Short mmCIF file of C-alpha atoms and ligand atoms in Angstrom, two decimals:
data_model
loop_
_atom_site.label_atom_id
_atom_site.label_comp_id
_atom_site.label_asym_id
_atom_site.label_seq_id
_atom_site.Cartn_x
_atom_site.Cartn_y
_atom_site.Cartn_z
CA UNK A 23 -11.02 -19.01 -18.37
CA UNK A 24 -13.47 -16.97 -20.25
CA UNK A 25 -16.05 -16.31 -17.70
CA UNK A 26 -15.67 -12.78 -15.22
CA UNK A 27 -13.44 -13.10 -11.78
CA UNK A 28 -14.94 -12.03 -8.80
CA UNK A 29 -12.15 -10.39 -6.49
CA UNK A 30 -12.50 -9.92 -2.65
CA UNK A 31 -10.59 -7.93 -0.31
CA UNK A 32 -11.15 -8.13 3.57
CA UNK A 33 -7.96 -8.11 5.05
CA UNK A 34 -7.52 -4.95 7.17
CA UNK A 35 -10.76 -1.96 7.30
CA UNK A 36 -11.69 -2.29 3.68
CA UNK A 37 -14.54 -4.29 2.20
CA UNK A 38 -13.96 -4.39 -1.17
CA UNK A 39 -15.58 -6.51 -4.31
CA UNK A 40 -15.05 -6.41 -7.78
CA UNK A 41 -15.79 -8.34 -11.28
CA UNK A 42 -13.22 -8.63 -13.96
CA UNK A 43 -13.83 -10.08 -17.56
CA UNK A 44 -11.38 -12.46 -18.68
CA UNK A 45 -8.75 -9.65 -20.09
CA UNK A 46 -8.62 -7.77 -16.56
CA UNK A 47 -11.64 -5.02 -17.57
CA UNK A 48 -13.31 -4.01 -14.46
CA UNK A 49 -16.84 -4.52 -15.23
CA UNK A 50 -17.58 -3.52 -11.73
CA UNK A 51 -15.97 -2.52 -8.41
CA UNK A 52 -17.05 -1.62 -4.91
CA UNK A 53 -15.10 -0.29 -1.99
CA UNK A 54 -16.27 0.26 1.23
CA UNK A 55 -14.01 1.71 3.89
CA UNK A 56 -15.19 1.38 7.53
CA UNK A 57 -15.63 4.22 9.25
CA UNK A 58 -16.04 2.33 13.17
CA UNK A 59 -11.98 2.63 13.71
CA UNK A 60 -12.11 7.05 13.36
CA UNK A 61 -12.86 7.90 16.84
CA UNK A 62 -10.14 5.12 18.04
CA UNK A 63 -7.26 6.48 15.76
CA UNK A 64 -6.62 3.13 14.65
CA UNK A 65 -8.01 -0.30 13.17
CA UNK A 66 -9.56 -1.90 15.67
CA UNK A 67 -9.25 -5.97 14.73
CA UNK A 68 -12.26 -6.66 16.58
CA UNK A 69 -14.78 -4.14 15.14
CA UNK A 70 -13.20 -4.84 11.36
CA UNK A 71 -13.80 -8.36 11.03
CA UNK A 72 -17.71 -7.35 12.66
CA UNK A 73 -17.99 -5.28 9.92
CA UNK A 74 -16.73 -7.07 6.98
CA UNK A 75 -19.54 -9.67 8.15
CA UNK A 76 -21.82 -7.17 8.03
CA UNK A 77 -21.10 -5.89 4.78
CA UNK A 78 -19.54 -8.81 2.51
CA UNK A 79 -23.06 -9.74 0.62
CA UNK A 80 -24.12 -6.20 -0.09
CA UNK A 81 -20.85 -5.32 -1.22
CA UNK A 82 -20.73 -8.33 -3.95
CA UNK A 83 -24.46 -7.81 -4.54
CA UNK A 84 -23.71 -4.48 -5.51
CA UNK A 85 -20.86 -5.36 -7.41
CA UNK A 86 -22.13 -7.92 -9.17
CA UNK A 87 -25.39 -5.40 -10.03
CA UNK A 88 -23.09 -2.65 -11.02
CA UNK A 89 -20.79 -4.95 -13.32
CA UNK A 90 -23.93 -6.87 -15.07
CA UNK A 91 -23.21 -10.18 -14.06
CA UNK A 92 -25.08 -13.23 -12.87
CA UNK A 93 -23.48 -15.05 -9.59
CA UNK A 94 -24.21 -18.55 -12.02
CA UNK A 95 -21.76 -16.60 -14.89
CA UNK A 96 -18.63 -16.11 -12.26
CA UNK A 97 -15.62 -18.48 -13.20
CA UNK A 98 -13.24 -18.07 -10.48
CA UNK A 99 -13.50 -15.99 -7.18
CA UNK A 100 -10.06 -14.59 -6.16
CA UNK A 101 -9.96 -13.38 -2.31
CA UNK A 102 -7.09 -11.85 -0.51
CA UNK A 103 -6.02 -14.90 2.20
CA UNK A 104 -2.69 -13.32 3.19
CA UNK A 105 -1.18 -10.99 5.04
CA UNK A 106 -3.58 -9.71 7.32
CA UNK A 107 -5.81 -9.15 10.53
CA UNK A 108 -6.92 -12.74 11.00
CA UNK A 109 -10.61 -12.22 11.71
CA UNK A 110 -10.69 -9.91 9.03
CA UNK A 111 -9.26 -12.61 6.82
CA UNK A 112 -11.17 -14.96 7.55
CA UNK A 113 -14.50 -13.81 6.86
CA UNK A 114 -13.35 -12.88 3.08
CA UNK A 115 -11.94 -16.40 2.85
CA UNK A 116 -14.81 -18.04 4.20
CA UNK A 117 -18.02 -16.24 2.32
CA UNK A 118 -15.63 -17.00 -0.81
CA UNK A 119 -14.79 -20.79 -0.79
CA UNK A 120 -18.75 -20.67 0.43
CA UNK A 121 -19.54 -18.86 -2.59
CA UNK A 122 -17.50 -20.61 -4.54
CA UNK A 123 -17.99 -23.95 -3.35
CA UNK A 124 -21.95 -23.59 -4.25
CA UNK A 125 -21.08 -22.19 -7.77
CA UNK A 126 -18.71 -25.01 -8.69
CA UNK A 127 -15.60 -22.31 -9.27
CA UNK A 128 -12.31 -22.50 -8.31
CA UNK A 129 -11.23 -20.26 -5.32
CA UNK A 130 -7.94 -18.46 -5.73
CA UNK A 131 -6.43 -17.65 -2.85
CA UNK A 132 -4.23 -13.70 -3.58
CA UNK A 133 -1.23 -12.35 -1.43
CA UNK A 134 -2.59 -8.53 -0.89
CA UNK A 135 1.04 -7.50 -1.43
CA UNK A 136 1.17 -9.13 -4.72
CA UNK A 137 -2.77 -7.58 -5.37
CA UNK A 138 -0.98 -4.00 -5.18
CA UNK A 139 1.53 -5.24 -7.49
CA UNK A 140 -1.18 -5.99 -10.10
CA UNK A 141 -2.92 -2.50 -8.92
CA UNK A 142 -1.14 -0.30 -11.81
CA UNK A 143 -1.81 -2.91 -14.48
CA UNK A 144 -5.49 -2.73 -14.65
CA UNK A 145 -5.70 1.26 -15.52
CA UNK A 146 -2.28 1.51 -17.85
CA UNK A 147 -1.43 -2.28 -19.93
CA UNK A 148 2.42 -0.91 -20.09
CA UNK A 149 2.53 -1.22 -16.41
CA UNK A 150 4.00 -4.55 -16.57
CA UNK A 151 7.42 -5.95 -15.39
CA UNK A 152 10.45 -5.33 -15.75
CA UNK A 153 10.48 -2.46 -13.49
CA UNK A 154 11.58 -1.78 -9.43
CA UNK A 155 8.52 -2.02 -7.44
CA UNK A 156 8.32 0.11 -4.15
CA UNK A 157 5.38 -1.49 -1.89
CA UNK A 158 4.22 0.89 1.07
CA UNK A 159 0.82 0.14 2.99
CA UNK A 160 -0.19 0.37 6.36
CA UNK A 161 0.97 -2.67 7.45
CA UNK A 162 4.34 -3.27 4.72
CA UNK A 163 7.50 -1.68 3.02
CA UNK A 164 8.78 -3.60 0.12
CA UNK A 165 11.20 -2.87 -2.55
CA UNK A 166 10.92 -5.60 -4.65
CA UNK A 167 12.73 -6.30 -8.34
CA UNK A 168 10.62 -7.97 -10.70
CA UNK A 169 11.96 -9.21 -13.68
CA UNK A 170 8.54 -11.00 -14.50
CA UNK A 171 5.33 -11.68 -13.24
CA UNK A 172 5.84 -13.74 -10.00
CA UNK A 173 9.59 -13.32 -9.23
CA UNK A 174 9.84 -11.10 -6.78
CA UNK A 175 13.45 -10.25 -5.77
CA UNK A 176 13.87 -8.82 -2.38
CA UNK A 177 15.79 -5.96 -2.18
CA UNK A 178 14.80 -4.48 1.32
CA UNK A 179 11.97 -4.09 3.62
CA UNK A 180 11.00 -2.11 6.89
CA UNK A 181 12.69 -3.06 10.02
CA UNK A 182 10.28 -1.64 12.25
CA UNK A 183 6.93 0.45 11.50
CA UNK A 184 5.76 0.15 7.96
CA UNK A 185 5.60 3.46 6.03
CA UNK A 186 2.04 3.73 6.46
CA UNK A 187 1.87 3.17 9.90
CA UNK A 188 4.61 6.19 10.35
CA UNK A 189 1.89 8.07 8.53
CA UNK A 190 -0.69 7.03 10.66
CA UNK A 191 1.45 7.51 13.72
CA UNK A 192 2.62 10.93 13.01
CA UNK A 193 -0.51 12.13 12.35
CA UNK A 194 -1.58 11.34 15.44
CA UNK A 195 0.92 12.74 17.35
CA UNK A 196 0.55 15.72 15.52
CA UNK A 197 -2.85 15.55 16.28
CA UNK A 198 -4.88 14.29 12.74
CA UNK A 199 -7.67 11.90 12.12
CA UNK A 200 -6.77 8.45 11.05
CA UNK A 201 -6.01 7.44 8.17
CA UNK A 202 -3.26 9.79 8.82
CA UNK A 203 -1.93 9.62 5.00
CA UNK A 204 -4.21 11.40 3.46
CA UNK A 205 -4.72 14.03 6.94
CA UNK A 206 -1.01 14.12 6.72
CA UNK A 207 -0.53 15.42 2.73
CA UNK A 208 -3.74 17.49 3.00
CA UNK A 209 -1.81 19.47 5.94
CA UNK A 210 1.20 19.88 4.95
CA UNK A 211 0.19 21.54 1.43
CA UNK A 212 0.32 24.97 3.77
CA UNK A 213 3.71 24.20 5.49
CA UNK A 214 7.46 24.63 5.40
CA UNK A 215 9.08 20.67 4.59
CA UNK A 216 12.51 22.58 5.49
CA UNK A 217 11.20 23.85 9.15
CA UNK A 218 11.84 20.52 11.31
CA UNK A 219 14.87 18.83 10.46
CA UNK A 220 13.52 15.41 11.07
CA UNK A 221 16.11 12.50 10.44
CA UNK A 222 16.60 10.14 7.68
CA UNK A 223 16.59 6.97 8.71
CA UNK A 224 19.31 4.48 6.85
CA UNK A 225 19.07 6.78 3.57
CA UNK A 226 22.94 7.43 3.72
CA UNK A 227 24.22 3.59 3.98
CA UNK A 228 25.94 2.54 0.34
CA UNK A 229 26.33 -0.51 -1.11
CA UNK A 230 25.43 -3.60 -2.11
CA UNK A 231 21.38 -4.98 -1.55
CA UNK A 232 20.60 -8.41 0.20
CA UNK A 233 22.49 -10.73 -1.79
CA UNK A 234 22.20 -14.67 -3.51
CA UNK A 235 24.31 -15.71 -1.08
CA UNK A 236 22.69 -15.03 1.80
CA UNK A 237 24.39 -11.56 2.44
CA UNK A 238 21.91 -9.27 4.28
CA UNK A 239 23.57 -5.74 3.75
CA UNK A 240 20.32 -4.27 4.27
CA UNK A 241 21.16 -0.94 2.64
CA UNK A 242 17.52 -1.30 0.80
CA UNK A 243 15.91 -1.65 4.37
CA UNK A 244 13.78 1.34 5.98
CA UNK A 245 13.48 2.19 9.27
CA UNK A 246 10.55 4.76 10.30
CA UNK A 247 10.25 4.21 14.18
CA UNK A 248 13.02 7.02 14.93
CA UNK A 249 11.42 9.06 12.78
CA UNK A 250 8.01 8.99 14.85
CA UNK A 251 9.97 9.58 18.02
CA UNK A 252 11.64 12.49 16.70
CA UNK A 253 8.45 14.21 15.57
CA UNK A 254 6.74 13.20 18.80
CA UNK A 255 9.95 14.93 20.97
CA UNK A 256 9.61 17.94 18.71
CA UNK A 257 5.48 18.27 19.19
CA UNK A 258 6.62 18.05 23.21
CA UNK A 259 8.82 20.94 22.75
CA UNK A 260 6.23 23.08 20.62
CA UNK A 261 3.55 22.08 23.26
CA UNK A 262 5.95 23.49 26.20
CA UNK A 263 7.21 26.52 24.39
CA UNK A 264 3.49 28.02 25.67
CA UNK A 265 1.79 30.90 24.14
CA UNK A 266 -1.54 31.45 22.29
CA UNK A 267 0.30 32.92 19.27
CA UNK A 268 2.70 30.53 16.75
CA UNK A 269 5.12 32.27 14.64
CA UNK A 270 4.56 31.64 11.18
CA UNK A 271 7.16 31.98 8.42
CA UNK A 272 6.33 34.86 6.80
CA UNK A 273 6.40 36.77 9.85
CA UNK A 274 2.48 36.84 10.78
CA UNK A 275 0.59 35.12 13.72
CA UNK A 276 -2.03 32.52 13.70
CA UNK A 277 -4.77 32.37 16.19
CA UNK A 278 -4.87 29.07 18.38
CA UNK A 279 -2.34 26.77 20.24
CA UNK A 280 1.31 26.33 19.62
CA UNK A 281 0.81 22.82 17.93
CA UNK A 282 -2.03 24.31 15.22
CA UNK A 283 0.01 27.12 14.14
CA UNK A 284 2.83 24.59 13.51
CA UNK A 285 1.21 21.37 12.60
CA UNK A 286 1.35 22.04 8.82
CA UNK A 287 4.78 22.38 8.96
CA UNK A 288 5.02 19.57 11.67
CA UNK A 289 3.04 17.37 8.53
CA UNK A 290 5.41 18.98 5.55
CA UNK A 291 8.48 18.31 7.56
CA UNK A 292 7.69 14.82 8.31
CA UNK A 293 6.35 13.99 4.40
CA UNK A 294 9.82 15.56 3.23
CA UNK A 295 11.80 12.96 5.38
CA UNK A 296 9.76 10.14 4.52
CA UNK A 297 9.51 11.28 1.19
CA UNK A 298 13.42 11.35 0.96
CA UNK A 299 13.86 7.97 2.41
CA UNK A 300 11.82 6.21 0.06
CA UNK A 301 12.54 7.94 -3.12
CA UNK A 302 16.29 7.84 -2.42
CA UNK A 303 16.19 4.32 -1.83
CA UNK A 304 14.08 3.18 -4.57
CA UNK A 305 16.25 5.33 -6.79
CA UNK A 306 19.27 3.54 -5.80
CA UNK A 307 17.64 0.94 -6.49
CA UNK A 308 16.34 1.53 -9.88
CA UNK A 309 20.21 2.19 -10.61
CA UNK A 310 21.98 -0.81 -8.82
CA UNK A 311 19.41 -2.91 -10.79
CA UNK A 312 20.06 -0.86 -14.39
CA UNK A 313 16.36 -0.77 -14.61
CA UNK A 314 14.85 2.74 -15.37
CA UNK A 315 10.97 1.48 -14.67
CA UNK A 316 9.72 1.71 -10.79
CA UNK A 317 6.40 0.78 -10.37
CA UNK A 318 4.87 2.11 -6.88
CA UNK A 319 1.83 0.45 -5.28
CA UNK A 320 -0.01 0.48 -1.61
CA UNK A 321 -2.38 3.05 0.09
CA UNK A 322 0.73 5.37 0.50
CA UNK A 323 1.20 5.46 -3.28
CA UNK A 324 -1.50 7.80 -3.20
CA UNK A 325 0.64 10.50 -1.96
CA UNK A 326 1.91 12.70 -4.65
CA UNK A 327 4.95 14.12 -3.23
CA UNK A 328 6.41 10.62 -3.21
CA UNK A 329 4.99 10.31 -6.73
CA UNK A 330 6.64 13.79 -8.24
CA UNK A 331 10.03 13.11 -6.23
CA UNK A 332 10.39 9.61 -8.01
CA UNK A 333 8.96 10.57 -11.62
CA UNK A 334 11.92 13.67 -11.31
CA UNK A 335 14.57 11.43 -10.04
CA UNK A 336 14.09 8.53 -12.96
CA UNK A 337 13.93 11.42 -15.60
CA UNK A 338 12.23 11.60 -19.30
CA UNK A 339 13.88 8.16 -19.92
CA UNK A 340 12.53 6.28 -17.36
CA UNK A 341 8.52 5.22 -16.74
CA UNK A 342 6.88 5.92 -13.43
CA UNK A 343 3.49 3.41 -13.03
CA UNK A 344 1.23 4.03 -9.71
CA UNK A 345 -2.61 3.72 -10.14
CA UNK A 346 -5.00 6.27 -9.33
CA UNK A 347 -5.20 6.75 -5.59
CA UNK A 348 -8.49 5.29 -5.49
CA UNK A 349 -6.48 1.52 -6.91
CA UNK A 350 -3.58 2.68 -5.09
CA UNK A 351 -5.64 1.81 -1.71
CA UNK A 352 -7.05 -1.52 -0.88
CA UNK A 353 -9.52 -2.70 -3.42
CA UNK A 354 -11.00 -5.87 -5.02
CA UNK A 355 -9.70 -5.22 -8.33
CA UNK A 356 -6.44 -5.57 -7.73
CA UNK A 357 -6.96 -8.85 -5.90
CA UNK A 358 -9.17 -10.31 -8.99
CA UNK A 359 -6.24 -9.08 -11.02
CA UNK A 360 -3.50 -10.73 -9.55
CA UNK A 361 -5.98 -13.89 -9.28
CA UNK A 362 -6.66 -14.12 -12.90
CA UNK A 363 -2.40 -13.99 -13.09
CA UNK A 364 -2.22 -16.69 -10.66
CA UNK A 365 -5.24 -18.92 -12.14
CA UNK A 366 -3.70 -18.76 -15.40
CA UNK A 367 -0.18 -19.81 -13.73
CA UNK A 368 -1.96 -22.28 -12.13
CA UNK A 369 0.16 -21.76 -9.08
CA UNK A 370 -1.09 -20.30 -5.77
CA UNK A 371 2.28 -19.89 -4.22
CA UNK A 372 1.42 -22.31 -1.75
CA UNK A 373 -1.24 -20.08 -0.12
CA UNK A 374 -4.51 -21.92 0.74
CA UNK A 375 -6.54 -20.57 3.53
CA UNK A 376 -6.33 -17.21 5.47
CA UNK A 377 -2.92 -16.40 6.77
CA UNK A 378 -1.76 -13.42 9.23
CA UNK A 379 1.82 -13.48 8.01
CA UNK A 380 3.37 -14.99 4.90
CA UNK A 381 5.94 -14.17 2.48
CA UNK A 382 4.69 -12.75 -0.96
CA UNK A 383 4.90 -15.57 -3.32
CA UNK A 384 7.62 -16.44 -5.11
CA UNK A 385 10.28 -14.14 -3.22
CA UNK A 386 14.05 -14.90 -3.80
CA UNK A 387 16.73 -13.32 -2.84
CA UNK A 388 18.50 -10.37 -4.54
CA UNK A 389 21.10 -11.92 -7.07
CA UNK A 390 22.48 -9.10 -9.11
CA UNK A 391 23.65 -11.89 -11.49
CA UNK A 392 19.94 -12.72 -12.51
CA UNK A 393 19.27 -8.83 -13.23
O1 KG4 B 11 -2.70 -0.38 1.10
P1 KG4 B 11 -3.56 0.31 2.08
O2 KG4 B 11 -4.86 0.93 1.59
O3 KG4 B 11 -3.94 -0.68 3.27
C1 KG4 B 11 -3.03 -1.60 3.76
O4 KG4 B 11 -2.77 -2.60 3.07
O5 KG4 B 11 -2.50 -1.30 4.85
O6 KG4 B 11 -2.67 1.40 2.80
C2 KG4 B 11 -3.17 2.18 3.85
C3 KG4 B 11 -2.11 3.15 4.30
C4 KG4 B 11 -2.50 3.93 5.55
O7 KG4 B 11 -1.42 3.83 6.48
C5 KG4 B 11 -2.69 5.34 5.04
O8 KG4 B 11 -2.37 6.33 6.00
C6 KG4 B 11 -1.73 5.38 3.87
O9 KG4 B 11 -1.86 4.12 3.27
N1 KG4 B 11 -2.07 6.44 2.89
C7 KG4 B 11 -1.27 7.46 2.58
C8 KG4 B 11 -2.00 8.28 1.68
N2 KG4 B 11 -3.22 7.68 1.45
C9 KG4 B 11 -3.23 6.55 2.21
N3 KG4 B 11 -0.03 7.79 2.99
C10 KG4 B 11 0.51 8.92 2.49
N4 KG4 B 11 -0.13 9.76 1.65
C11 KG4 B 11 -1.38 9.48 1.20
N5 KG4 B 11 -2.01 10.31 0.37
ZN1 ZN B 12 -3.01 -2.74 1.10
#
């Protein structure tokens, strides 16, 4: 294909469009993040898919306006079908195979998980397999080795509460604004990490990853839900220990209640843990695999704690690739990118029309033999 990609992205509280050229340039790219879910501290699944109708054809029209391209000059629109909210979904799958169908272009239809994958590639072109992928969104916690485009090895995955979502959940507790990522690593740039001993979960099990064979050690797997009740126990216990005043480190007071005068160390203690957990793992990983190349993607990629802990660990011999927080989040760009992959593969990995759960595409097994 020589003609630009149009990429769409609808699957959670982001309305995203973008227009690739035929090497993966972004000509143009347009993100808009809905502000309806704030006030409810959460996405709402209801009020998203409202407002992805709402916005859909502005957001391509300015795309399309900002990249310098004709609607009659697309060759392929790529949307984001799976996983997702399903309303959400569905409006980004259905304006495209509209779009697409009046064009005469092929619709391809793009994992999201595989779409952060691709996120990396289209800002540095030596962000390419092989290399130990660490996947944390919102809704998903994947460490993945990828020997190549489109095998995807499963090392382990989130048992409970995806990594953003303990994010999102702490910061509430804590008592932040949603997204709580971003509220979360903006706080705890004035706190203590080494206050609030918050747990670990399943950083200390050894051994061997998910196996060929059907083995499920798990020691790759996360686990953030004990985390979330620890910190909300340990808010309880700051609430009930009274007092205008909270003792700060250093000795001095800060005016307010007990929870403001801690919540920056509440938010530094809880980044440090989860922090730990998923550098440690991913680290193990990179060494069970013998590859010294991680590659991290997702909204939570944006956090640069997790960022310097990893680049440290892997040392001057080994390549750290995460795009710039604003590719890091849910975007278009990604999606067209992995689309152009999967258009040129000519394999969809047997995703056709919107889908709340699947599998990313072309996910084995961990077989250390095939390293
Ligand atoms: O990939 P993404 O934009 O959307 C999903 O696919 O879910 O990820 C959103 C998640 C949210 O949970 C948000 O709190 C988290 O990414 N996030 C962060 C940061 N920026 C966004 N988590 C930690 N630190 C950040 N700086
Ligand atoms: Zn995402």
């Amino acid at each position: 294909m020589t003609r630009p990609i149009l990429g769409i992205e609808t699957t959670c509280d982001e309305t995203s469009a973008a227009v690739l050229d035929e090497r993966g340039e972004i000509l143009g790219l347009v993100i808009h993040s809905q502000d309806v879910h704030r006030v409810y501290g959460g996405v709402v699944p209801e009020l998203a898919a409202r407002d992805h109708v709402r916005r859909i054809e502005p957001v391509v029209a300015a795309t399309l306006g900002e990249a310098g391209v004709a609607r009659k000059d697309l060759g392929a629109i790529a949307v984001a079908a799976a996983p997702g909210l399903i309303g959400a979904l569905l409006v980004g799958v259905t304006w495209s195979r509209a779009a697409a169908y009046a064009l005469g272009i092929p619709v391809v239809p793009v994992h999201h998980m595989e779409g952060h994958l691709f996120g990396p590639v289209l800002e540095d072109p030596d962000a390419v397999p092989p290399f130990v992928a660490l996947l944390v969104s919102g809704g998903h916690t994947l460490l993945l080795w990828v020997p190549e485009w489109g095998r995807y090895h499963l090392l382990g995955e989130t048992r409970d509460d995806a990594a953003g979502e303990a994010f999102d959940k702490a910061a509430r507790i804590v008592g932040l604004s949603y997204p709580g990522g971003p509220a979360i690593e903006k706080a705890a740039a004035g706190g203590d990490p080494g206050r609030y001993p918050f747990p670990r979960p399943l950083l200390k099990r050894k051994g061997g990853a998910r196996t060929g064979g059907g083995g499920r050690a798990g020691d790759f797997d996360f686990s953030f839900s004990g985390l979330k009740t620890a910190v909300a126990r340990t808010v309880a216990e700051v609430e009930g220990g009274g007092g205008g005043r909270g003792k700060q480190p250093g000795g001095g007071t800060v005016e307010g209640t007990p929870l403001e005068a801690e919540r920056s160390h509440l938010a530094a203690s809880f980044q440090e843990a989860v922090v730990d957990v998923l550098a440690g793992k991913t680290l193990s990983a990179a060494e069970a695999v013998g590859c010294r190349r991680v590659l991290v993607g997702g909204g939570v990629a944006a956090n640069r704690a997790l960022k310097e802990r990893i680049r440290e660990g892997i040392g001057p011999g080994g390549r750290l690739f995460a795009a710039s927080p604003r590719l890091s989040m849910d975007n278009g760009a990604m999606i067209a990118r992995a689309g152009l992959f999967r258009l040129r593969l000519g394999d969809f990995g047997g995703l056709t029309g919107a889908v709340a759960g699947a599998p990313i595409p072309g996910v084995l097994a961990y077989a250390p033999q095939e390293a």
